[in-house]
mmCIF file of C-alpha atoms in Angstrom:
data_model
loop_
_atom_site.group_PDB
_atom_site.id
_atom_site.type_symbol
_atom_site.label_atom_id
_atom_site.label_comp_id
_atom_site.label_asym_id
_atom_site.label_seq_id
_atom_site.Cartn_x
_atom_site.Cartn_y
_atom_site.Cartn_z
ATOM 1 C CA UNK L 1 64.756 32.786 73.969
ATOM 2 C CA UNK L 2 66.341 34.608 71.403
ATOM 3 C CA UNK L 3 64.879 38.052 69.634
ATOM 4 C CA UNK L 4 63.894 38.613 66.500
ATOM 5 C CA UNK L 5 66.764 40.681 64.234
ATOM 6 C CA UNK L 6 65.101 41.655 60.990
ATOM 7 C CA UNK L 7 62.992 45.043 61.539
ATOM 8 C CA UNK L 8 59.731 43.522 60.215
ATOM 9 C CA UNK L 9 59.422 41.408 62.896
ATOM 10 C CA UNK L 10 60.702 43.523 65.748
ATOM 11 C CA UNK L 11 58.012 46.169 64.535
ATOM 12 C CA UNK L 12 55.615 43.511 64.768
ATOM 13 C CA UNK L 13 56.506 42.743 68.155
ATOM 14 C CA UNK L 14 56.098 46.149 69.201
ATOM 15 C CA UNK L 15 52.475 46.356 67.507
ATOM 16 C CA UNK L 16 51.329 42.911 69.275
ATOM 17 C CA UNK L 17 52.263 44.739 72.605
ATOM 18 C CA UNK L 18 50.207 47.849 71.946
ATOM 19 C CA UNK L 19 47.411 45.479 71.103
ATOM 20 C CA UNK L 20 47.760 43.277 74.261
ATOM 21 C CA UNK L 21 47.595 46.696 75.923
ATOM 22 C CA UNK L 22 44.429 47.447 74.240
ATOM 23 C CA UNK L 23 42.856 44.276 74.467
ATOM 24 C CA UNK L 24 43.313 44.544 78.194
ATOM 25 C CA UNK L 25 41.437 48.047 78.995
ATOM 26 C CA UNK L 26 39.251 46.828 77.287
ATOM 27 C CA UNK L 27 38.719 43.606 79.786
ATOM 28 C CA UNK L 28 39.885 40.370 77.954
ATOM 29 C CA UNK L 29 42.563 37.880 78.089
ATOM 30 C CA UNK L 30 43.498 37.439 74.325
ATOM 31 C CA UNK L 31 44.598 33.626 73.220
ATOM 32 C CA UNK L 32 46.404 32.756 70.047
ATOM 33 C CA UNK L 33 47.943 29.127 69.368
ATOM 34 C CA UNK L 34 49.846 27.995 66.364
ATOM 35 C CA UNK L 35 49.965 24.377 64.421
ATOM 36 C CA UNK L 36 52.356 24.255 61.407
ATOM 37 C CA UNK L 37 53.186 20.907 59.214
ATOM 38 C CA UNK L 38 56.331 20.176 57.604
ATOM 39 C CA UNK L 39 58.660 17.518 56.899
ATOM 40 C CA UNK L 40 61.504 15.643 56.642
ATOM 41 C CA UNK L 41 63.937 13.696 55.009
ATOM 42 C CA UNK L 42 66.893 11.290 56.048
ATOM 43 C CA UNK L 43 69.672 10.387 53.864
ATOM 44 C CA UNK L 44 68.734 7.665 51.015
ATOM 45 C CA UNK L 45 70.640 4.599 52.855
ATOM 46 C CA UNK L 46 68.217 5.415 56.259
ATOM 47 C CA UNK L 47 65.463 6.466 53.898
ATOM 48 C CA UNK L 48 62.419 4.299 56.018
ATOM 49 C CA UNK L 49 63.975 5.742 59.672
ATOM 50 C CA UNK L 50 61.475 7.535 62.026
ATOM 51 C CA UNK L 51 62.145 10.361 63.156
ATOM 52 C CA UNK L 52 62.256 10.474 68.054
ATOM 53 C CA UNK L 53 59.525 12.535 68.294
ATOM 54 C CA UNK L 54 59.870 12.464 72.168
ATOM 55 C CA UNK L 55 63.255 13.684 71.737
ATOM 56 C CA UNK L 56 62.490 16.465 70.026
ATOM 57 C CA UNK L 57 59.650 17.573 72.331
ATOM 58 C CA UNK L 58 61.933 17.284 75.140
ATOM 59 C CA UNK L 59 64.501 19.344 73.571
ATOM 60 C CA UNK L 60 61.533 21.879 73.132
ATOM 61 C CA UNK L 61 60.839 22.271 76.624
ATOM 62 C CA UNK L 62 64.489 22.616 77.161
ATOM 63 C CA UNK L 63 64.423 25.669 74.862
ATOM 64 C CA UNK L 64 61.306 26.917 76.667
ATOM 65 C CA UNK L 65 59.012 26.389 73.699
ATOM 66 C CA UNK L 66 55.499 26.336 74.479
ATOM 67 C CA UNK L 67 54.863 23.040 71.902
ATOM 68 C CA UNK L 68 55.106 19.759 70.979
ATOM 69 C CA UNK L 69 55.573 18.251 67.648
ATOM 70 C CA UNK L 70 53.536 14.862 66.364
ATOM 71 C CA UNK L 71 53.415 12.718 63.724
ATOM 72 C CA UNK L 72 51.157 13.706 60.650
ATOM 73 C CA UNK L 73 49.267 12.131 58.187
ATOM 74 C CA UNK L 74 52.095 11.433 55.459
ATOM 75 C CA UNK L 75 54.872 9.731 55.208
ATOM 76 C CA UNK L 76 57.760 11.836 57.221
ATOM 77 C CA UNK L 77 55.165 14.666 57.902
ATOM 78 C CA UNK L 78 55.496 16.445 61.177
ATOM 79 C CA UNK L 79 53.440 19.206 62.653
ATOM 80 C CA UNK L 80 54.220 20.966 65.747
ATOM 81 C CA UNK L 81 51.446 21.815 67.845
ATOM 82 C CA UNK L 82 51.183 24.605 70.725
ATOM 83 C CA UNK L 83 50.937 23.403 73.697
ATOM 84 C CA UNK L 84 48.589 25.852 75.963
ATOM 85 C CA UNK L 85 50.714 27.291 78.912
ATOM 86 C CA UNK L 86 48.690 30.674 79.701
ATOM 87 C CA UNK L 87 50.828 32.345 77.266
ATOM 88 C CA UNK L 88 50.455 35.347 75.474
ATOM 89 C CA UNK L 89 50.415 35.868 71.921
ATOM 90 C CA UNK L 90 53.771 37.675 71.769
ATOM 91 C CA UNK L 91 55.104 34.507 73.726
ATOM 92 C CA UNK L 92 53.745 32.282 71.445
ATOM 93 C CA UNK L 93 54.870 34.103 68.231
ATOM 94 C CA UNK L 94 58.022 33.939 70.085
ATOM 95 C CA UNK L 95 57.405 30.321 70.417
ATOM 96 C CA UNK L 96 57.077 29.680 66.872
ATOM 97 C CA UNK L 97 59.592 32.321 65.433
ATOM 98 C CA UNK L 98 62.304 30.339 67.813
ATOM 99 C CA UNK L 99 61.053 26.949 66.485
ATOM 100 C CA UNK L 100 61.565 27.490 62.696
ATOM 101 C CA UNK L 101 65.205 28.665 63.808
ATOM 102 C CA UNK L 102 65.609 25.493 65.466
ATOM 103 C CA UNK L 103 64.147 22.392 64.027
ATOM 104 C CA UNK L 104 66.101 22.231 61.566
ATOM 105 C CA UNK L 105 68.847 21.781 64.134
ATOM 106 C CA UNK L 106 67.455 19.704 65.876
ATOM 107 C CA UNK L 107 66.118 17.755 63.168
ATOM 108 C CA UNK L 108 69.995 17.347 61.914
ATOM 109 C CA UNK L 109 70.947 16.252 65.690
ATOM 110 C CA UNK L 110 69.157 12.810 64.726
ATOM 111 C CA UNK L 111 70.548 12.376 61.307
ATOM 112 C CA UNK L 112 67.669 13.642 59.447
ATOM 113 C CA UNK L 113 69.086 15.425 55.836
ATOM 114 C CA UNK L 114 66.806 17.805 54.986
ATOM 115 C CA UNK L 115 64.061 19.607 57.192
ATOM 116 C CA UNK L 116 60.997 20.852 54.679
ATOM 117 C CA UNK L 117 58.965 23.852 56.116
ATOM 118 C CA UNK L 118 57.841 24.478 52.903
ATOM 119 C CA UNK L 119 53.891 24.953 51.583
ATOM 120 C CA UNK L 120 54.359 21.889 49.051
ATOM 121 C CA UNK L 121 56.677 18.993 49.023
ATOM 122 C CA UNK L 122 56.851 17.560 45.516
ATOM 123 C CA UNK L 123 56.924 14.069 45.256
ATOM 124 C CA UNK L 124 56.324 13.855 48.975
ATOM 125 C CA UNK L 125 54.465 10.086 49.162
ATOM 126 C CA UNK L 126 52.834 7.768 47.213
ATOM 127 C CA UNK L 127 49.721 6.777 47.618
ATOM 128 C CA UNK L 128 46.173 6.486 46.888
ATOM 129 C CA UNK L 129 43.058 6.434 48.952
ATOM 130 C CA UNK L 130 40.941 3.238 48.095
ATOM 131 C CA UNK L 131 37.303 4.045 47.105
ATOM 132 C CA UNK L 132 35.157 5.210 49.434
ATOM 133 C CA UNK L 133 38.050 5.537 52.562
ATOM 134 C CA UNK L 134 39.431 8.352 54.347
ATOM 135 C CA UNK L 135 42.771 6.710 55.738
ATOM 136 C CA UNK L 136 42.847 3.486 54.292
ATOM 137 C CA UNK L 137 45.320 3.474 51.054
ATOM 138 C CA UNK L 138 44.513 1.459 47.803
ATOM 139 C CA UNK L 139 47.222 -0.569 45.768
ATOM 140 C CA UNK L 140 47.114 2.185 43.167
ATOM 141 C CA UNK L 141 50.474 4.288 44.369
ATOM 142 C CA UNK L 142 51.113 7.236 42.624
ATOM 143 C CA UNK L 143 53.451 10.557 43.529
ATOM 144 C CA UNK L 144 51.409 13.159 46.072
ATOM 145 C CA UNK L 145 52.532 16.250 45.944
ATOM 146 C CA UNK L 146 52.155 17.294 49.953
ATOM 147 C CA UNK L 147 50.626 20.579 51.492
ATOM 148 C CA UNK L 148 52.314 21.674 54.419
ATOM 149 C CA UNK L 149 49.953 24.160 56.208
ATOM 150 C CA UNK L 150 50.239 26.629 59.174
ATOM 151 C CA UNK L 151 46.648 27.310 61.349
ATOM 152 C CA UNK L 152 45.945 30.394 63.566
ATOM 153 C CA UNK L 153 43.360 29.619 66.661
ATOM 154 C CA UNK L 154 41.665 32.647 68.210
ATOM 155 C CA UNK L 155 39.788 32.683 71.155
ATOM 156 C CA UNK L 156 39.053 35.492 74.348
ATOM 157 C CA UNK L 157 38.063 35.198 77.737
ATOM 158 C CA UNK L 158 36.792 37.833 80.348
ATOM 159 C CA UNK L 159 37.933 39.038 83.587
ATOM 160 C CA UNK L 160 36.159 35.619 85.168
ATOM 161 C CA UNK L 161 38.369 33.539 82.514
ATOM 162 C CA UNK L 162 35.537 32.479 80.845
ATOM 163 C CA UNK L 163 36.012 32.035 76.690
ATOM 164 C CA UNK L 164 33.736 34.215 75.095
ATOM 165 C CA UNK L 165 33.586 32.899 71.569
ATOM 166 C CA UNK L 166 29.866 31.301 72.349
ATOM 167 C CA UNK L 167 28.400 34.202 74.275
ATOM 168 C CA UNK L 168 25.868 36.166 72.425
ATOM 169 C CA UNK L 169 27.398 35.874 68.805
ATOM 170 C CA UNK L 170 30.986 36.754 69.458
ATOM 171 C CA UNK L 171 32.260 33.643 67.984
ATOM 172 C CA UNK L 172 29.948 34.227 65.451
ATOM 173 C CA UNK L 173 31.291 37.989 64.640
ATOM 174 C CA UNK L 174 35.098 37.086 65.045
ATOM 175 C CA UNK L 175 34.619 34.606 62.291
ATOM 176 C CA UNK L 176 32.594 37.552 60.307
ATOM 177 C CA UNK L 177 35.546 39.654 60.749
ATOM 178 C CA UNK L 178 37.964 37.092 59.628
ATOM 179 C CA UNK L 179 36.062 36.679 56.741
ATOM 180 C CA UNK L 180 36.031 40.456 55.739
ATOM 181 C CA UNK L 181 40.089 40.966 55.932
ATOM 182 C CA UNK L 182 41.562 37.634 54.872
ATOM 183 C CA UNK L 183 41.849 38.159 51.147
ATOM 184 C CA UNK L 184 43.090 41.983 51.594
ATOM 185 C CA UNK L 185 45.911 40.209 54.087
ATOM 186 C CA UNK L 186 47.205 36.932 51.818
ATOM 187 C CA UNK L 187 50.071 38.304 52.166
ATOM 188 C CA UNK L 188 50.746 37.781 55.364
ATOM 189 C CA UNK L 189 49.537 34.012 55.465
ATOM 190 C CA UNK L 190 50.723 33.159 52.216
ATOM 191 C CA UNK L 191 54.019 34.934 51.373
ATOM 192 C CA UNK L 192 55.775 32.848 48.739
ATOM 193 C CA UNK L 193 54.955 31.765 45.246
ATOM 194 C CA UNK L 194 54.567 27.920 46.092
ATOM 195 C CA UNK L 195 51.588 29.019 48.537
ATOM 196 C CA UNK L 196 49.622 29.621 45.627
ATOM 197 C CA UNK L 197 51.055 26.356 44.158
ATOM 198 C CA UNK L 198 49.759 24.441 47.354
ATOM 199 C CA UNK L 199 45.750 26.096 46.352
ATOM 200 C CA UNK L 200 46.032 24.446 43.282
ATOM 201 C CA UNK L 201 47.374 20.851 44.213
ATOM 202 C CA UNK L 202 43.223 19.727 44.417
ATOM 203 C CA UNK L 203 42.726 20.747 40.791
ATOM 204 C CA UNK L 204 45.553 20.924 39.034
ATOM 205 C CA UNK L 205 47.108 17.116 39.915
ATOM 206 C CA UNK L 206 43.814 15.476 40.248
ATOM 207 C CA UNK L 207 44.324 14.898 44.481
ATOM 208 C CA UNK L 208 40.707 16.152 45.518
ATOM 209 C CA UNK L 209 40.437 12.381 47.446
ATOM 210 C CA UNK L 210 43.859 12.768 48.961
ATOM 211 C CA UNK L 211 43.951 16.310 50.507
ATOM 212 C CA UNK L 212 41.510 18.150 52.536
ATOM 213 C CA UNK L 213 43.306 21.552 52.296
ATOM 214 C CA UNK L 214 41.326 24.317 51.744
ATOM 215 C CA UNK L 215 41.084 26.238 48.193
ATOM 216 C CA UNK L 216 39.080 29.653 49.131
ATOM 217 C CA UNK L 217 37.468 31.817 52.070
ATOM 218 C CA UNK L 218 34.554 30.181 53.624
ATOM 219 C CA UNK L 219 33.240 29.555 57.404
ATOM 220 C CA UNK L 220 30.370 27.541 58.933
ATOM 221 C CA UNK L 221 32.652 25.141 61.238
ATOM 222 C CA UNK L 222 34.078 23.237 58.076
ATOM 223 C CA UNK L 223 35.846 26.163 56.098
ATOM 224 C CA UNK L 224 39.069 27.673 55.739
ATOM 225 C CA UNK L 225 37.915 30.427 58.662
ATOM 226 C CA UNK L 226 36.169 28.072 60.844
ATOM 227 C CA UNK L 227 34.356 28.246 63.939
ATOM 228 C CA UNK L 228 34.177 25.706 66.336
ATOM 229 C CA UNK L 229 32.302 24.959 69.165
ATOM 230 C CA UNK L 230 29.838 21.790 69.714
ATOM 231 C CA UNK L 231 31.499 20.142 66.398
ATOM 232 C CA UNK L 232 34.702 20.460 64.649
ATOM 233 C CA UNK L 233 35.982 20.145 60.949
ATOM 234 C CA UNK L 234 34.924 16.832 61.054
ATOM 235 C CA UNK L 235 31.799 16.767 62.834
ATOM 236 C CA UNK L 236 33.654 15.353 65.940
ATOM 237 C CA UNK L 237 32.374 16.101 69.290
ATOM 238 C CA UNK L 238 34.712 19.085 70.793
ATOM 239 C CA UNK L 239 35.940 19.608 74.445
ATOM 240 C CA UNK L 240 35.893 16.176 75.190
ATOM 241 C CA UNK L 241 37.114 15.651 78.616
ATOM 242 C CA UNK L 242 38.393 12.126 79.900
ATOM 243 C CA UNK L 243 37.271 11.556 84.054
ATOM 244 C CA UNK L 244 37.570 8.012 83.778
ATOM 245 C CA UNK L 245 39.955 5.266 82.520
ATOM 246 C CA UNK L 246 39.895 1.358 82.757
ATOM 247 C CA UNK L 247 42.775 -1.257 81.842
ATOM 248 C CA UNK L 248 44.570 -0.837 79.207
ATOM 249 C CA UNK L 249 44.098 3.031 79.445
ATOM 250 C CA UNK L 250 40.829 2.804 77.992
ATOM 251 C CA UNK L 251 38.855 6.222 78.587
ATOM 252 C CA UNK L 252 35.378 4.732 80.488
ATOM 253 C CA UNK L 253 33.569 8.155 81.243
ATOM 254 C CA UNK L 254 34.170 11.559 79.836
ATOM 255 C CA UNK L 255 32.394 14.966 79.378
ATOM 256 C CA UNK L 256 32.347 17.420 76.470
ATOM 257 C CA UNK L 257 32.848 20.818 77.504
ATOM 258 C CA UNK L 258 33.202 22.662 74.354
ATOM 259 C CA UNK L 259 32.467 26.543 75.907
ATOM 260 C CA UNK L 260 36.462 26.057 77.376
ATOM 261 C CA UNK L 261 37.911 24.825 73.539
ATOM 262 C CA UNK L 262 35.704 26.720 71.520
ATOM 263 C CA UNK L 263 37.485 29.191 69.120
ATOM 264 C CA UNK L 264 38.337 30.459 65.362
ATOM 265 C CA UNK L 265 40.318 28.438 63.593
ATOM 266 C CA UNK L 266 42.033 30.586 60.800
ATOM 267 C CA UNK L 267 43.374 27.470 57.906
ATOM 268 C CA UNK L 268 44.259 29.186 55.431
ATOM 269 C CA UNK L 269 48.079 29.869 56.313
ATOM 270 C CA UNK L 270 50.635 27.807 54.144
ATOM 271 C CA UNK L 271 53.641 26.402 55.858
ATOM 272 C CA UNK L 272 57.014 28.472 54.798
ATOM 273 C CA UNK L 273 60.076 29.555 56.138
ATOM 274 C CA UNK L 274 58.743 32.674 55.238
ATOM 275 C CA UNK L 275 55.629 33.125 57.196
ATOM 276 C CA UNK L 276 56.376 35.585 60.156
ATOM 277 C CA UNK L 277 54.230 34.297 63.610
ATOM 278 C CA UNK L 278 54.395 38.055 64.579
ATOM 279 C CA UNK L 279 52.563 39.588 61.338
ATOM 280 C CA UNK L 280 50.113 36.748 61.486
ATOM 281 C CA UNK L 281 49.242 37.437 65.630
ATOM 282 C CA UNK L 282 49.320 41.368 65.047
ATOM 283 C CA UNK L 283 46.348 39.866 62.533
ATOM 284 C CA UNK L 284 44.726 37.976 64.818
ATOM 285 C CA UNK L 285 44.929 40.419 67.629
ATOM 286 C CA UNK L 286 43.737 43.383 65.183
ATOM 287 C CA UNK L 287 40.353 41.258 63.903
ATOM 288 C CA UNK L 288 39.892 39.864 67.638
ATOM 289 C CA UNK L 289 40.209 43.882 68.667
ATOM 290 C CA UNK L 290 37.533 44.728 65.709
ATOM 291 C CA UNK L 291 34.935 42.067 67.430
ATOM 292 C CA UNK L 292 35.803 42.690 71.207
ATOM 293 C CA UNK L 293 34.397 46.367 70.576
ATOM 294 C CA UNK L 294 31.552 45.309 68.940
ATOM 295 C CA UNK L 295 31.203 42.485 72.133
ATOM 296 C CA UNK L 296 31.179 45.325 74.499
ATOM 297 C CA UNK L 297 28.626 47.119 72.782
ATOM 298 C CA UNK L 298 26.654 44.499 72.930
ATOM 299 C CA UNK L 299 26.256 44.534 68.738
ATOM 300 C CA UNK L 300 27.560 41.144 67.883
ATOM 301 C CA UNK L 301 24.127 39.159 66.835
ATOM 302 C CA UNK L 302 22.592 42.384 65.491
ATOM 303 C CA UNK L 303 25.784 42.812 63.258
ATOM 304 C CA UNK L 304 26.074 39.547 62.185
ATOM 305 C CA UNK L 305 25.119 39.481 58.090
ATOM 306 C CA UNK L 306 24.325 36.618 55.766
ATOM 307 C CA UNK L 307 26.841 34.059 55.501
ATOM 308 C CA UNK L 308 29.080 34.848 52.735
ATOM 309 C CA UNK L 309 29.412 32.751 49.299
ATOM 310 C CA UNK L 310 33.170 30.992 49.451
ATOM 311 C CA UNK L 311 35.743 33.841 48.146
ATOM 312 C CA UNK L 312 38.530 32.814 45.563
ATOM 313 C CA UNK L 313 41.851 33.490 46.892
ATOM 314 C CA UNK L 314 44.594 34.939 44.397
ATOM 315 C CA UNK L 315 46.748 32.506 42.197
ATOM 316 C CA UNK L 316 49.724 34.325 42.101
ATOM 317 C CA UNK L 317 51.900 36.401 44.729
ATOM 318 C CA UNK L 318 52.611 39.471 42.667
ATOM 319 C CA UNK L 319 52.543 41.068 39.013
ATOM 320 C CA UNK L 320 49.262 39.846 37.959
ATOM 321 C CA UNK L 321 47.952 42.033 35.192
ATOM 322 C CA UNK L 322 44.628 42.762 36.853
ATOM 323 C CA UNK L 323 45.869 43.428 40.126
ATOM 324 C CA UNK L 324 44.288 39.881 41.742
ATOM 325 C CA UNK L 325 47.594 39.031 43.279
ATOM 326 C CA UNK L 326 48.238 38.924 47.225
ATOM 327 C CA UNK L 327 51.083 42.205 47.022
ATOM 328 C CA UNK L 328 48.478 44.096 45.010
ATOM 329 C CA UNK L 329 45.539 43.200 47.171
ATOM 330 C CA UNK L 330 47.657 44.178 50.614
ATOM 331 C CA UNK L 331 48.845 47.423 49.165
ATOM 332 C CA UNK L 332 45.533 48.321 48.763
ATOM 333 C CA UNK L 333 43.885 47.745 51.928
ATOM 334 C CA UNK L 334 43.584 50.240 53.822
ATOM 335 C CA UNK L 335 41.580 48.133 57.131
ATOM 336 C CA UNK L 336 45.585 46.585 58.877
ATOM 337 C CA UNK L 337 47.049 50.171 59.314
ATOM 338 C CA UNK L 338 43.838 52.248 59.956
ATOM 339 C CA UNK L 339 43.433 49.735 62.643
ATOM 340 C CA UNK L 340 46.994 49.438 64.090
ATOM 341 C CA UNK L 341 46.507 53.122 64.196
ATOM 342 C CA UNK L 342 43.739 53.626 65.835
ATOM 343 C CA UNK L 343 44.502 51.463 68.620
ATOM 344 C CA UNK L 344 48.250 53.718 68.858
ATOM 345 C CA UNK L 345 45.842 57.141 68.494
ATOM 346 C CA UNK L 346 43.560 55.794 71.836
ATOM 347 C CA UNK L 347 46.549 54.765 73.968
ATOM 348 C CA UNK L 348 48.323 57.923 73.462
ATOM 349 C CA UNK L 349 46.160 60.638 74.070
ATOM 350 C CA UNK L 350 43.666 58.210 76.633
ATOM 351 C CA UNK L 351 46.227 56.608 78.735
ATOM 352 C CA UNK L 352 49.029 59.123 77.762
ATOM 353 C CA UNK L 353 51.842 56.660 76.573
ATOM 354 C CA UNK L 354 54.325 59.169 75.307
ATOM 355 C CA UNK L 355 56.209 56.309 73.763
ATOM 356 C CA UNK L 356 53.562 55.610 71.540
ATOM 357 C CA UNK L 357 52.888 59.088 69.856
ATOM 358 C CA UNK L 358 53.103 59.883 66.443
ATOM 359 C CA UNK L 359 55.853 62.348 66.989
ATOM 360 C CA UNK L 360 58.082 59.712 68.291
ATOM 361 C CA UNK L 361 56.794 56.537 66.255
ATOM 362 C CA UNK L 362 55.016 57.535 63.266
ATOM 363 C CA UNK L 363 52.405 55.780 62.977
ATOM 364 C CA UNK L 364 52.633 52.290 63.585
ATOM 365 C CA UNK L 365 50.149 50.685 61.209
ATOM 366 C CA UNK L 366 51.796 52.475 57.969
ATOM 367 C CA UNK L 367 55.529 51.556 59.107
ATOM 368 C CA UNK L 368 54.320 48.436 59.687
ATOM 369 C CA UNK L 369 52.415 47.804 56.159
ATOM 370 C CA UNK L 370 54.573 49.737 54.306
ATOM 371 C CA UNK L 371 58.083 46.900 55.219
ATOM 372 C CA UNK L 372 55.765 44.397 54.455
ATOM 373 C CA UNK L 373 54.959 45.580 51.124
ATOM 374 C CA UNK L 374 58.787 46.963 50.867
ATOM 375 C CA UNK L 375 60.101 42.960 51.015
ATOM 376 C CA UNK L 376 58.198 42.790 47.548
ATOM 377 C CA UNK L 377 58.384 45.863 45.775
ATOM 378 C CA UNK L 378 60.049 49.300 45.402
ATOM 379 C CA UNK L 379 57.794 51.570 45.013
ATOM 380 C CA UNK L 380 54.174 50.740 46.848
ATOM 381 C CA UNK L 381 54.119 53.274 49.925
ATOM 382 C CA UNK L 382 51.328 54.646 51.774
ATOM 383 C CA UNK L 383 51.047 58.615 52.006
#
């Protein structure tokens, strides 16, 4: 699998390793898994073809990509899906960086014209859901302007491989945590201006029936940051496990066994050719890191503080005259690089890693922050 060239992202991978590092003295297993939408187009004159979705997942697993991709909900909407492998989270930002390279490739392979990782496709469908339905369509069609999305899900086990998100709060604190840093770090999860666009589809074109994407920060197990464990975004039962099928395929007995699939489910990322996997698992890792220390001090249901009211997220990626804008917000932050640095600061003068001292690095979390901030202006650097 090829490497990432551009220096933002081979920091990035060099930060997710320190934090695997971390994550392991301190005596979890880290997991982070991707889903990202997007879509497609074939030439006019093939415009109602369908795309081989088992070819592509085949050529996946040829490329040693830990995923699959499926159909979505709109017409020529795809979203690829990790498939769980025991991976790391470097691998699987690996994973996802290779993808993006390659779908379009592949895509092209089968005749399609255009491949749309975008966070809205204008004009995408037409359609309208009839009164009262979630997936049933009316006779009414009218333009809908699609939101592509990308989703982050976080879990942890411990040295016995159990997941840890519903043992004595932690899921409950991760999600708290989440909630904290996600509007200092838009940035990260929604770095172009049509991200901003894609909040406003709801409101500004009238599709509140059609589109279930999330507008603002919020948790419980049916928000943008949600946690899931007995029930998902939907109320549907999680961790169900087949044991028994009839004819026809049909499952006859099953179990739910939601401990194993509970996790955070981070939705507020917006699909782009843009987003970069490794930022977004460094964030992951870096609020999973904030909660595992609180874990081991056994301080996660004693820290745990009224759920929050829903936060607005910014409209607008940069130059907003009172500073709400996601470039503004991230420059000032301070929590990514005081974190990323304290994690650098332990493993160098605890476990002695010469590699990662200050002398020889600088300090990781303001190198780090300060390209980020350097792809959208000139002149916002942290002293």
């Amino acid at each position: 699998m090829n490497r990432p060239v551009d220096e933002i992202s081979a920091l990035a991978r060099r930060v997710i390793v320190l934090l695997e590092s971390y994550i392991q003295q301190l005596g979890y297993t880290p997991a982070v898994h991707f889903e990202l939408e997007g879509c497609y187009r074939f030439p006019s004159y093939h415009a109602k073809r369908e795309l081989d979705f088992a070819l592509v997942n085949r050529q996946l697993r040829c490329l040693g990509i830990d995923a699959e991709l499926v159909p979505e909900y709109w017409s020529h909407q795809w979203e690829y899906v990790s498939v769980f492998n025991g991976q790391a989270p470097l691998k699987e930002a690996d994973n996802l960086a290779f993808a993006l390279e390659k779908l379009p490739y592949l895509f092209a392979r089968q005749g399609v014209e255009q491949t749309l990782i975008k966070p809205v496709i204008w004009y995408g469908d037409n359609g309208q859901l009839a009164p009262g339905c979630n997936n049933v369509f009316s006779s009414d069609v009218r333009a809908v302007h699609i939101p592509n999305a990308v989703q982050i899900n976080i879990s942890a086990s411990d040295d016995s491989g159990e997941n840890i998100i519903a043992k004595h709060g932690f899921g409950e604190y991760l999600q708290q945590c989440f909630l904290q840093t996600s509007l200092g770090c838009c940035l990260l999860y929604l770095p172009e201006e049509d991200a901003f666009e894609r909040l406003a589809l709801k409101s500004r074109y009238g599709l509140a029936k059609e589109l279930c994407s999330p507008v603002d920060i919020s948790g419980g197990h049916q928000g943008s940051i949600a946690l899931y464990k007995q029930y998902g975004k939907h109320n549907q039962d999680m961790g169900v496990e087949p044991l028994l099928y009839g004819a026809g395929n049909q499952v006859l007995l099953s179990r739910k066994n939601w401990r194993k699939t509970a996790r955070i489910e981070h939705r507020l990322g917006a699909s782009s050719c843009h987003y970069n996997p490794y930022l977004n698992v460094v964030f992951a890792l870096a609020n999973l890191i904030d909660a595992l220390e609180v874990y081991n001090n056994k301080g996660c249901e004693a820290g745990l503080k009224p759920s929050p009211a829903p936060v607005a997220l910014p409209a607008a990626l940069n130059h907003d005259k009172d500073g709400f804008d996601a470039v503004s917000l991230f420059a000032r932050q301070r929590w990514f690089r005081e974190r990323i640095n304290a994690v650098q600061l332990y493993m160098q003068t605890v476990k002695g890693l010469a590699d990662l001292s200050v002398e020889n690095s600088g300090k990781l979390g303001d190198k780090l922050q300060n390209r980020v901030l350097a792809k959208y202006q000139q002149k916002t650097f942290i002293r």
